[in-house]
Coordinates of C-alpha atoms and ligand atoms in Angstrom, one line a residue:
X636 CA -28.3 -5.6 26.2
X637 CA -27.4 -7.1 23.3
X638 CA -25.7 -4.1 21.0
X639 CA -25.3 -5.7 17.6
X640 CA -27.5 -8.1 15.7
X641 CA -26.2 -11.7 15.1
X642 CA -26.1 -11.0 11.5
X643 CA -23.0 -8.8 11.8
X644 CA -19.8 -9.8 11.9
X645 CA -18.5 -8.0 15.0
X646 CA -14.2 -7.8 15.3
X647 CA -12.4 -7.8 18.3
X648 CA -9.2 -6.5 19.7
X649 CA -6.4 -8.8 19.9
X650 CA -4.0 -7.7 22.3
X651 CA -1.5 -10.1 24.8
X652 CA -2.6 -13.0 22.8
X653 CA -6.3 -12.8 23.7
X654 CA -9.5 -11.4 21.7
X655 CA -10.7 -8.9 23.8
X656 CA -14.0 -6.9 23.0
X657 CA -14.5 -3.2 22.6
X658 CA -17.1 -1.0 24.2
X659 CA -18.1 0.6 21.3
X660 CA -17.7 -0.3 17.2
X661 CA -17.5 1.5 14.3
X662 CA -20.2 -0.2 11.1
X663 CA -18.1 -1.3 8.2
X664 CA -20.4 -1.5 4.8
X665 CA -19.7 -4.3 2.3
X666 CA -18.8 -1.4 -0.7
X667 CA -19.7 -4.4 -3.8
X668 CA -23.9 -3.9 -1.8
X669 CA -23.8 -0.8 0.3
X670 CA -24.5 -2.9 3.3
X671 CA -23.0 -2.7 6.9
X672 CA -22.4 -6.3 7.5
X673 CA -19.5 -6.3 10.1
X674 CA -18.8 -4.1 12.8
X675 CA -15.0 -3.0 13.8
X676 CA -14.3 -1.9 17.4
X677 CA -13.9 2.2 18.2
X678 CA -10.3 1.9 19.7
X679 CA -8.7 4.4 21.3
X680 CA -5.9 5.5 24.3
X681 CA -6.8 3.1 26.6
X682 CA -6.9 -0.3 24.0
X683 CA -3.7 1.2 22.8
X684 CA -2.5 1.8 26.1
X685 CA -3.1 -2.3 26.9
X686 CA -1.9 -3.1 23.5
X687 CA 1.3 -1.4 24.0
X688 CA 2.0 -2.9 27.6
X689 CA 1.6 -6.4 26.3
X690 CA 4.1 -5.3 23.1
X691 CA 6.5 -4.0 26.0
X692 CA 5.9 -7.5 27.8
X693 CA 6.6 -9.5 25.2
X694 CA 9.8 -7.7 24.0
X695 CA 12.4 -9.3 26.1
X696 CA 11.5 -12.8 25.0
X697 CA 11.0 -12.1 21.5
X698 CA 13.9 -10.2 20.9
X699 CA 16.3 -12.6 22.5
X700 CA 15.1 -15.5 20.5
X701 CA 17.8 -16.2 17.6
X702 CA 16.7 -14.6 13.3
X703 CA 16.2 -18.6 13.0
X704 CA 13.9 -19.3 15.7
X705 CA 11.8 -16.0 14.4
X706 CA 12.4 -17.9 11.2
X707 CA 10.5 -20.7 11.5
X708 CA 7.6 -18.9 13.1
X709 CA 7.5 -16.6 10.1
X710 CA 7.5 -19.7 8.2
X711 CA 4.8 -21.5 10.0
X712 CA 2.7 -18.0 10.1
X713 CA 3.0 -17.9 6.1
X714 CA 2.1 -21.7 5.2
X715 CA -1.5 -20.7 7.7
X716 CA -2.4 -18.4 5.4
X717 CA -1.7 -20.6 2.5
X718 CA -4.2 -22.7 4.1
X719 CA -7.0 -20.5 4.4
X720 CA -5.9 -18.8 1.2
X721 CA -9.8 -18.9 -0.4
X722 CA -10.8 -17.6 2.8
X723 CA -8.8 -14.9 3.2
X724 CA -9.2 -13.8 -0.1
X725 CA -13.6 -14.1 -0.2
X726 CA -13.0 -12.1 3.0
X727 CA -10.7 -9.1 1.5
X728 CA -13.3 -9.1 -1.7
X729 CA -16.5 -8.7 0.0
X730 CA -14.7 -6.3 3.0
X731 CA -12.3 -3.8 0.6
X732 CA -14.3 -4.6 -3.3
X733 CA -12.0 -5.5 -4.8
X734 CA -12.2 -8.6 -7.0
X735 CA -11.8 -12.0 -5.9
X736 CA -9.6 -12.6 -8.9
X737 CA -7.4 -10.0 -7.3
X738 CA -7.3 -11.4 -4.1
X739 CA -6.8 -14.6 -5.2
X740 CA -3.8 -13.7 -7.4
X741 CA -2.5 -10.5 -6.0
X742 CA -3.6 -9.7 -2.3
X743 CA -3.3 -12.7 0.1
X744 CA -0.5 -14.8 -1.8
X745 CA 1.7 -11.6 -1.2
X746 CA 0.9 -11.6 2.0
X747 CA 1.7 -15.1 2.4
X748 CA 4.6 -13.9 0.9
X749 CA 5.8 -11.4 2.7
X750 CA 6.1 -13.6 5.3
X751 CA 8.7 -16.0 3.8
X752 CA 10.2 -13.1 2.4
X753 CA 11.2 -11.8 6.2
X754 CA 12.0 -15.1 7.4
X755 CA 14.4 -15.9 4.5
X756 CA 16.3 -12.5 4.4
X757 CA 16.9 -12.0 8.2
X758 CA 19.1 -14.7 7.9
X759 CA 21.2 -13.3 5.8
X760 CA 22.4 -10.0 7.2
X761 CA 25.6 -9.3 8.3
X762 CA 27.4 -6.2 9.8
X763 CA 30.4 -4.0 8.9
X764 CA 33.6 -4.4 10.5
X765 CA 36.7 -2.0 9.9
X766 CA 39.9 -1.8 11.1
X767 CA 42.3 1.1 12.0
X768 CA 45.9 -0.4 12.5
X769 CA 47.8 2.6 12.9
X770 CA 45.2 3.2 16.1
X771 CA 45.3 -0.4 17.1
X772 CA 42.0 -0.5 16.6
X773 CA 38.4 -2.5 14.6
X774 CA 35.1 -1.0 14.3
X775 CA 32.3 -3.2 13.7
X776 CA 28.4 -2.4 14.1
X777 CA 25.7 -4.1 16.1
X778 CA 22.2 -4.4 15.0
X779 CA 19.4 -4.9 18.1
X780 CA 15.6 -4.2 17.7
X781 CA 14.1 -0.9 18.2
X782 CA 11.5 -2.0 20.7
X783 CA 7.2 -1.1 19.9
X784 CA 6.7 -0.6 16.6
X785 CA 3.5 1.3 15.7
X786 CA 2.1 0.1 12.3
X787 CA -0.8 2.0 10.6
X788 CA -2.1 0.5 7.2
X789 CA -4.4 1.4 4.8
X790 CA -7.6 0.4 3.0
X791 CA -6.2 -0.8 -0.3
X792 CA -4.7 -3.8 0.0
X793 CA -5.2 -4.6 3.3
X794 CA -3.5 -7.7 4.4
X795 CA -0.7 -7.0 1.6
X796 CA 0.2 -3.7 3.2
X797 CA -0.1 -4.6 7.0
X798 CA 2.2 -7.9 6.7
X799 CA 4.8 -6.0 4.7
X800 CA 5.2 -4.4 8.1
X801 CA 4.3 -7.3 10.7
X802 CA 6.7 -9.3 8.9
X803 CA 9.9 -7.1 9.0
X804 CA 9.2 -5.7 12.1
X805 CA 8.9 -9.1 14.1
X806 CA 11.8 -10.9 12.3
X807 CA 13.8 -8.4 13.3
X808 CA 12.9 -8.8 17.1
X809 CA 10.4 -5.9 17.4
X810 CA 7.0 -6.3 19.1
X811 CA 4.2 -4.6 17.8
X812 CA 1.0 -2.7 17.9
X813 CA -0.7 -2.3 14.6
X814 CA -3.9 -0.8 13.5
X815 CA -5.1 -1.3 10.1
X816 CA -7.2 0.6 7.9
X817 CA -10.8 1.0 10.1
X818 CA -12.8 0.3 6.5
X819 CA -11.1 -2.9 5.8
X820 CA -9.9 -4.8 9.0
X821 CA -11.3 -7.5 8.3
X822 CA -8.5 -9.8 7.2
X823 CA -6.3 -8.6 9.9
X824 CA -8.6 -9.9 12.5
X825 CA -8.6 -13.5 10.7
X826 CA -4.8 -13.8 10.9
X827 CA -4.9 -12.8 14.7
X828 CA -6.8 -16.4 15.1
X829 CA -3.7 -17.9 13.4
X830 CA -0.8 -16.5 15.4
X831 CA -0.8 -18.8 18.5
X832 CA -0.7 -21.9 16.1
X833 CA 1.8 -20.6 14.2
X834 CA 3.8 -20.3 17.6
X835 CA 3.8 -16.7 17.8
X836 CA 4.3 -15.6 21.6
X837 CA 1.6 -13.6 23.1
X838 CA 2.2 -9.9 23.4
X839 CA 4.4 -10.1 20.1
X840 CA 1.9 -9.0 17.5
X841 CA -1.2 -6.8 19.2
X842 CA -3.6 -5.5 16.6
X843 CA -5.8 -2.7 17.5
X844 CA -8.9 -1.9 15.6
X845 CA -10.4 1.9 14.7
X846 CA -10.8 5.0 13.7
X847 CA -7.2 7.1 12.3
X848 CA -7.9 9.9 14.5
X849 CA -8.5 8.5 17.6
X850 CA -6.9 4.9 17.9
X851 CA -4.1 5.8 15.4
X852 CA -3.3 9.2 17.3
X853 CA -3.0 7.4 20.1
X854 CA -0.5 5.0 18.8
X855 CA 1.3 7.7 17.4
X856 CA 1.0 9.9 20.9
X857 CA 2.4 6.7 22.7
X858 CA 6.0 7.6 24.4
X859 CA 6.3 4.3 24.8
X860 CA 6.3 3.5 20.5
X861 CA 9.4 4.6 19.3
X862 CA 8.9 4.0 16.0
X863 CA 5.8 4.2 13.6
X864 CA 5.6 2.9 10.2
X865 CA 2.7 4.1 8.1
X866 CA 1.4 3.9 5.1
X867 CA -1.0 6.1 3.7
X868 CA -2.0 9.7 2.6
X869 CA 0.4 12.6 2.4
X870 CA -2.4 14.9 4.6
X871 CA -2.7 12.2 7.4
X872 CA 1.7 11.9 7.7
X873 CA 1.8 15.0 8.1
X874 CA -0.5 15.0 11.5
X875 CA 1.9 11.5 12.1
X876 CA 5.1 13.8 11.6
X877 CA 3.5 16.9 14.0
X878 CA 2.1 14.3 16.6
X879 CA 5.2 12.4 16.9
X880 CA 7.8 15.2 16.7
X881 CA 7.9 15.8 20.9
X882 CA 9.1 11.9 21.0
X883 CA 11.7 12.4 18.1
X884 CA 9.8 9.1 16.7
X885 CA 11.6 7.1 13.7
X886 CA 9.3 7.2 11.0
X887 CA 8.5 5.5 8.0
X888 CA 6.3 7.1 5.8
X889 CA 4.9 5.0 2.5
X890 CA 2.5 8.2 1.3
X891 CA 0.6 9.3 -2.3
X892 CA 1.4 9.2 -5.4
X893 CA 0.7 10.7 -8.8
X894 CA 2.1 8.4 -10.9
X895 CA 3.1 9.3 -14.7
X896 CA 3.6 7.2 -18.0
X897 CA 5.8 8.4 -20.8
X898 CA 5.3 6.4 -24.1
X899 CA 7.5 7.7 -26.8
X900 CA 6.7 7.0 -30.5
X901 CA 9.3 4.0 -30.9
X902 CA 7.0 2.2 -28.0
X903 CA 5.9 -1.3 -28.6
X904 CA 1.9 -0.5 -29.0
X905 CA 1.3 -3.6 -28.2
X906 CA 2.8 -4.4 -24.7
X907 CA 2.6 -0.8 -23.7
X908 CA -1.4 -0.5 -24.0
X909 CA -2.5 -3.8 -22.0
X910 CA 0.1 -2.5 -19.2
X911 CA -1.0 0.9 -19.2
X912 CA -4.5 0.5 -19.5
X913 CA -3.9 -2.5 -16.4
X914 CA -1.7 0.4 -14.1
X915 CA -4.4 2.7 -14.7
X916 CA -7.4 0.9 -13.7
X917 CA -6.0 -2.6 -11.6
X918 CA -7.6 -2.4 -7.9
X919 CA -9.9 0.1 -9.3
X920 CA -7.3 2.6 -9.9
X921 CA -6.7 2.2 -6.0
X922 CA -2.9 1.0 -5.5
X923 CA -0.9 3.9 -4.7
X924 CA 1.6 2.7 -8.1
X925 CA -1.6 3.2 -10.2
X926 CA -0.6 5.7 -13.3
X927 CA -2.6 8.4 -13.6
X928 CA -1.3 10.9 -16.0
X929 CA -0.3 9.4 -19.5
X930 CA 2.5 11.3 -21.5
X931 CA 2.1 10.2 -25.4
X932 CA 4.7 11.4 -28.0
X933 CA 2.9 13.5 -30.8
X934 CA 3.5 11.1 -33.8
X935 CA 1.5 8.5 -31.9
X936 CA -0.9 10.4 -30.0
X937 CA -3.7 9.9 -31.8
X938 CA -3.5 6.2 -32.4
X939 CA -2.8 5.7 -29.4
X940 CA -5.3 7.3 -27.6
X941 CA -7.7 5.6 -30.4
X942 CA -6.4 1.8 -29.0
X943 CA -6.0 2.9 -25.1
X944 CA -9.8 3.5 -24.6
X945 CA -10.6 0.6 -27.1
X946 CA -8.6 -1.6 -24.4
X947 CA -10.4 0.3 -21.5
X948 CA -13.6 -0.5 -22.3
X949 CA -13.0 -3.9 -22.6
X950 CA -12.3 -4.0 -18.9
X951 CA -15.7 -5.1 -17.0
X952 CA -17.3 -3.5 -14.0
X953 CA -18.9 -5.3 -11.5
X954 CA -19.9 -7.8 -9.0
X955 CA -16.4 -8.4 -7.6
X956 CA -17.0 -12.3 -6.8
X957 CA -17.8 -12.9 -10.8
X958 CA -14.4 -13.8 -12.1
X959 CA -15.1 -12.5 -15.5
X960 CA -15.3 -9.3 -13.6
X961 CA -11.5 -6.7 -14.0
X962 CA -13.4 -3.3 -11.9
X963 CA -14.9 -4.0 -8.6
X964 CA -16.2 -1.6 -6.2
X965 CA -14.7 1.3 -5.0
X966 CA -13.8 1.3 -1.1
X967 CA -16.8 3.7 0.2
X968 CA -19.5 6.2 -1.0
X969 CA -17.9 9.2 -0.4
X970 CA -14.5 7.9 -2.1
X971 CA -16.7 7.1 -4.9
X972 CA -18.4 10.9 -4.7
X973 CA -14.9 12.5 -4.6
X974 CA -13.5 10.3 -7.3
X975 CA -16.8 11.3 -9.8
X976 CA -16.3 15.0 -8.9
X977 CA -12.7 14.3 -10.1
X978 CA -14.1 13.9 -13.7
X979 CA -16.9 16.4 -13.0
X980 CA -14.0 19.2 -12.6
X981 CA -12.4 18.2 -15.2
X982 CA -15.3 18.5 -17.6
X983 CA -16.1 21.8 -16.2
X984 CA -12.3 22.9 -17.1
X985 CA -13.1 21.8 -20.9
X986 CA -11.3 18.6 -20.6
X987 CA -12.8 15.7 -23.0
X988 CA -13.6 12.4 -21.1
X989 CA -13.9 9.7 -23.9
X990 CA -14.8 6.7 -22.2
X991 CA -16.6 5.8 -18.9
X992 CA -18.1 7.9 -15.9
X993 CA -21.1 9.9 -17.3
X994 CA -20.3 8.8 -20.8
X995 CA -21.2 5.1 -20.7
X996 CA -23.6 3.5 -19.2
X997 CA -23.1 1.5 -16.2
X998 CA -25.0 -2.0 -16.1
X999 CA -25.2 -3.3 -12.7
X1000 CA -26.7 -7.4 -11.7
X1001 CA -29.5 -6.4 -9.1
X1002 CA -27.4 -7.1 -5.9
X1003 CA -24.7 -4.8 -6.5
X1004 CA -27.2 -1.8 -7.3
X1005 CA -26.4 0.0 -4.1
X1006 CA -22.7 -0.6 -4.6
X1007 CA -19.9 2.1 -5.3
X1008 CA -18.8 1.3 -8.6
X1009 CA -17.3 3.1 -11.4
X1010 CA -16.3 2.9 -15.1
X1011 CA -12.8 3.1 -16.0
X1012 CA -12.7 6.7 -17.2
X1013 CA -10.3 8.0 -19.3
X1014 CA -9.6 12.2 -19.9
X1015 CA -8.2 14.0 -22.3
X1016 CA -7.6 17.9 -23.2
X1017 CA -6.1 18.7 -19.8
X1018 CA -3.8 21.2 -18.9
X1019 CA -0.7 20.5 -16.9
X1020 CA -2.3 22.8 -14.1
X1021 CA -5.7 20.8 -14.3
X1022 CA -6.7 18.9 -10.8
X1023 CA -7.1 16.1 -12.3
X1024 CA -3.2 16.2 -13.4
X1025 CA -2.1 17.4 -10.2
X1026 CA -4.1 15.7 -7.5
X1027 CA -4.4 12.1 -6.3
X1028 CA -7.7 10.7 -7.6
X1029 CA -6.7 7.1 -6.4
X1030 CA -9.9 5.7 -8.4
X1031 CA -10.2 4.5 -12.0
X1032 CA -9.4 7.5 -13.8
X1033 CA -6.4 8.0 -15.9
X1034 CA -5.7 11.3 -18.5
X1035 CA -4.2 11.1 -21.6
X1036 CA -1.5 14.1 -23.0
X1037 CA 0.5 14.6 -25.7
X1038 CA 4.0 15.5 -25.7
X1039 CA 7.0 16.6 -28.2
X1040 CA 10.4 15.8 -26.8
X1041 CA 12.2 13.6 -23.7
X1042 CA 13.6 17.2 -22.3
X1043 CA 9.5 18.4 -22.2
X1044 CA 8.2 15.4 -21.0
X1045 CA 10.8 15.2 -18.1
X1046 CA 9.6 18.0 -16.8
X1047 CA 6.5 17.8 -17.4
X1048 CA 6.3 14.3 -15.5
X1049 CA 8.5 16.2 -12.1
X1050 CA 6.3 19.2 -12.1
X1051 CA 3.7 17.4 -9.6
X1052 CA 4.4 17.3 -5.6
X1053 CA 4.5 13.6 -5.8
X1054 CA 7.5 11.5 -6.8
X1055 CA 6.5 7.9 -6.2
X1056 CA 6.0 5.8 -9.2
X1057 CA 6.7 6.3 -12.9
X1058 CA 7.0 4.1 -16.6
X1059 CA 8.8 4.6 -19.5
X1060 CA 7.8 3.2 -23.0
X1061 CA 10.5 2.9 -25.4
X1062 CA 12.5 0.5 -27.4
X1063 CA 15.3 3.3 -27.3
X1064 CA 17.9 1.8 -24.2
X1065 CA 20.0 5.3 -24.1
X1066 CA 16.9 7.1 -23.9
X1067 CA 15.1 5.0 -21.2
X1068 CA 18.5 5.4 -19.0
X1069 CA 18.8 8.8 -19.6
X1070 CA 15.1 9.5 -18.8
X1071 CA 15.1 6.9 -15.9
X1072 CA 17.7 9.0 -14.1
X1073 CA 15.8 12.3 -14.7
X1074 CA 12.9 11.7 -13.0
X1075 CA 12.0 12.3 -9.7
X1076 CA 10.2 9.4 -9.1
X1077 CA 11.6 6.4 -5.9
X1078 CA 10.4 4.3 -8.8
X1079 CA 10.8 3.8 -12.4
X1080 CA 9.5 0.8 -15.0
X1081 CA 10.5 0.6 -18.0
X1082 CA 8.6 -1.1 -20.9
X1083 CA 6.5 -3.3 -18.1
X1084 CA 4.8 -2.2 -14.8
X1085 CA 4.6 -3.5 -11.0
X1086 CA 7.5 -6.2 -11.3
X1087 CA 9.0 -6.1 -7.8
X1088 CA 11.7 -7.6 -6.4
X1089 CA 11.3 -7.1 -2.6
X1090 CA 15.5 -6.8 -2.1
X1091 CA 15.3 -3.5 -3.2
X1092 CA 14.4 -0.4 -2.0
X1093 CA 10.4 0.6 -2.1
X1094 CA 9.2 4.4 -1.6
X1095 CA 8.9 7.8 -2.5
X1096 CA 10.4 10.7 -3.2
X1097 CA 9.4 14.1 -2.6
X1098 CA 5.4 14.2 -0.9
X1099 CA 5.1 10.7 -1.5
X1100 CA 7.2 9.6 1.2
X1101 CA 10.4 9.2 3.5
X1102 CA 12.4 6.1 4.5
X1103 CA 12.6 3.1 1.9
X1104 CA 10.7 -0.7 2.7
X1105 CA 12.8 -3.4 1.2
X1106 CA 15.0 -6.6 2.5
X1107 CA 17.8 -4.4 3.7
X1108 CA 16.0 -0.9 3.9
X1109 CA 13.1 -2.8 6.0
X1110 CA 16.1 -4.5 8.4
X1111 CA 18.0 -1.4 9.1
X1112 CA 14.6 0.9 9.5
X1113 CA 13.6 -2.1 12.7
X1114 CA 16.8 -2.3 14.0
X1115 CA 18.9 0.3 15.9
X1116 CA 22.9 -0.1 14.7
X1117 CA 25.4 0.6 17.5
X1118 CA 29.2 1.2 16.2
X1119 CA 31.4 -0.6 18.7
X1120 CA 35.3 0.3 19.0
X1121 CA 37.8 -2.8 20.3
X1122 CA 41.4 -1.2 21.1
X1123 CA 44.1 -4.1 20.9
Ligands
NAD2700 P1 -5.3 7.5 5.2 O1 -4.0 8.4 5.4 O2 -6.6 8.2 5.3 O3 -5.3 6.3 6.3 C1 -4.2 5.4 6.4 C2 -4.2 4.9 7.8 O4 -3.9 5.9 8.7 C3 -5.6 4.3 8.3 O5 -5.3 3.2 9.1 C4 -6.1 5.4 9.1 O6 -7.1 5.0 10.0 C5 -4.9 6.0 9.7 N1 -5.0 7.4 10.2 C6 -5.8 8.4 9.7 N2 -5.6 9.5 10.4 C7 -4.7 9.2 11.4 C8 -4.1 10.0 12.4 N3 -4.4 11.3 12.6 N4 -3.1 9.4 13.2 C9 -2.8 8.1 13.0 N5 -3.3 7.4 12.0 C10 -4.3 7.9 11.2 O7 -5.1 6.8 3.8 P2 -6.1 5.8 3.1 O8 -7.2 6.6 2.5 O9 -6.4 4.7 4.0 O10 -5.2 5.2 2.0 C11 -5.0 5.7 0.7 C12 -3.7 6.5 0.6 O11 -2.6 5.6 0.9 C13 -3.5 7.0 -0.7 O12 -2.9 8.3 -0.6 C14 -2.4 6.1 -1.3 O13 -1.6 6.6 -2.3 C15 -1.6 5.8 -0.1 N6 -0.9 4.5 -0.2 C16 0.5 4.6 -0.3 C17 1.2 3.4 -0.5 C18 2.7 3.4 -0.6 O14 3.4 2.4 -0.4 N7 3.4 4.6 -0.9 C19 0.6 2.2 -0.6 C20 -0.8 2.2 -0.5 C21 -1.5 3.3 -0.3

């Protein structure tokens, strides 16, 4: 019988190199309509199970080819994806909602990125030696791949995420199994058709599609997976951390964040705003480095706050293929619903929201009526203990507080579980380095926002994550060092 109607996109597995079909799927909506257009396959132990013995299959041969043959794979792989750029990028738009205009500029040329990234910096790694005379003895370390690496991505930026992990993980000499986000797996499934031409052997890169619970427990259950690298929520690494303590598993966890901006009053209005009003709302509020509590010195509050939502509303909402469009939709109804309830809670605490959800109206083009958008809302009045000021929202909502001095503010912007990203505003260079160091935050930007340079170290403190990604934190998290001893 023939399940699914033509009109649906239907995803397969791809594991050992071949698309293989599921016996059940999972409906994926279109979040910019409301629509189920494609339908993603219900994974679980035994699709892993098959996944995982073609990984452990394809290990020997891909971890004994040399970092430059991996190279030019890598390579190859990237310049694909450059091809079907437009492609990729209609395909992350309509699947996630995000704006074309994102995925054009942000989304898939990092992932095509990411890719020469890996191949560039794993030929240039090299490994300690010492020596110990008075022994008559050197040291010196080996680095070998781990084996299976387990890779679970999110829904936010989907390919961006997944091949920051494909990418280090294979150049490195790892085979792996990954399952991306089960609301946006779209893009994954599209570079699957890409990895033969690119030269990839089969078995190295199996990607399994479904549900978090039942496909990604089963990765994570696998003894045969040493090694899972996940981003995502802090509620759903702590099940990874539980499920994959019996295998002492290396982990990798890339988790939540509650991100806050400081502006002091010797800020420069007029670079600070644009940014701010840009980390609080870009990808719909939904990158994990979104800010989402705003810190404003007292002798600038109110002007501030006065240009801040002036700037916000300026921001469009809408269908995310329009290009004059900044807001698309948000990934699914019930985000959206927890999201609004976010500003609902706030309201009911006495907080003031001064622009956006249930204060402006919300003009939608007929097609997109049904779709799960969302002003960019912006709070004010809250308490340091308010929900909104505490919690990840992960939508576009940002809140606006004032402040009186750096030692306040400092720990004002620690006293939150999170510790992932933060800004600074000031023109002050003693006081940004003095303030930079204070926080507990694996990231801090100072007088700009979201300017990366993949060498360094990427991550979390506190609930927002363990283990660094980066050229060098990325190698040595994928590889397994060995410390040899030569007597002489
Ligand atoms: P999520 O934790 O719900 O899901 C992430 C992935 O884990 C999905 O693929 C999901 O299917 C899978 N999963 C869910 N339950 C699982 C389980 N029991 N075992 C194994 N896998 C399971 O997160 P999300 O809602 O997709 O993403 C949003 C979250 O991700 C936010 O908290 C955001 O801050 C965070 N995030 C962090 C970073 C970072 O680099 N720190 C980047 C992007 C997103």
């Amino acid at each position: 019988t023939m399940a699914h109607s033509k009109a649906f996109l239907v995803l397969e597995n791809f594991i050992g190199g071949e698309f293989v079909p599921c016996s059940s799927y999972i409906d994926s909506y279109n979040p910019s309509t409301g629509d189920v257009y494609c339908k993603v396959p219900d994974s679980g132990k035994e699709e892993v199970e098959a996944a995982v013995k073609a990984a452990k299959d394809a290990f020997p041969i891909w971890s004994s080819k040399s970092p430059l043959e991996r190279s030019q794979i890598l390579n190859k792989l990237a310049d694909l994806i450059e091809h079907d750029l437009e492609a990729f990028a209609q395909a992350e738009s309509k699947d996630q909602g995000k704006t074309i205009t994102f995925a054009r500029t942000v989304d898939i040329p990092r992932a095509v990125h990411n890719f020469r990234f890996f191949a560039s910096s794993i030929l240039h790694h090299v490994t300690e030696c010492t020596e110990m005379p008075t022994m008559g003895c050197m040291h010196y370390t080996s680095r070998a791949p781990v084996g299976v690496a387990g890779l679970i991505s999110p829904w936010n930026l989907p390919l961006y995420l997944l091949t920051w992990k494909i990418a280090p993980a294979i150049a490195c000499g790892n085979t792996v199994v990954a399952k991306p986000s089960e609301m946006t797996s779209v893009t994954a499934w599209m570079m699957c058709k890409l990895l033969e031409k690119a030269g990839l052997p089969p078995g190295v890169v199996n990607i399994v599609f479904g549900m978090g619970a039942k496909a990604g427990e089963a990765l994570v259950c696998h003894p045969d997976v040493p090694l899972i690298s996940f981003t995502g929520s802090t509620l759903t690494a702590q099940r990874i951390m539980e499920k994959s303590a019996p295998h002492c598993k290396r982990l990798s966890l890339e988790l939540g964040g509650k991100n806050p901006a400081i502006i002091f009053d010797d800020a420069d209005l007029s670079q600070c705003i644009p940014t701010t009003v840009r980390s609080s709302f870009a990808n719909q509020g939904e990158i994990c480095l979104c800010t989402s509590r705003i810190f404003v010195q007292r002798g600038i509050y109110n002007e501030f706050l006065k240009r801040f939502v002036a700037e916000a509303k300026k921001w469009k909402t809408g269908n995310p293929s329009d290009p004059e469009v900044n807001v698309g939709a948000l990934i699914s109804k019930e985000h959206l619903e927890k999201v609004r309830s976010y500003v609902k809670k706030a309201q009911a605490e006495g907080a003031r929201v001064l622009c956006g959800e249930g204060v402006d109206p919300l003009a939608l083009p007929p097609g997109n009526q049904k779709g799960y958008f969302m002003l960019p809302t912006v709070i004010t009045e809250l308490k340091d203990e308010s929900c909104c000021m505490q919690e990840e929202i992960f939508g576009p909502v940002t809140c606006v507080v004032a402040f009186d001095t750096e030692e306040e503010v400092i720990k004002r912007a620690n006293g939150v579980k999170y510790g992932l990203a933060a800004t600074v505003w000031s023109g002050n260079v003693g006081r940004v380095h003095r303030v930079a160091h204070r926080l507990q935050s694996g990231l801090v930007w100072t007088n700009c926002w979201l300017v990366r340079d993949l060498n360094l170290p990427f991550g979390g403190m506190k609930a927002s994550g363990i283990g660094r990604e980066g050229a060098k934190d990325s190698y040595e998290f994928f590889t397994e060092v060995k410390t040899i001893t030569i007597k002489h």
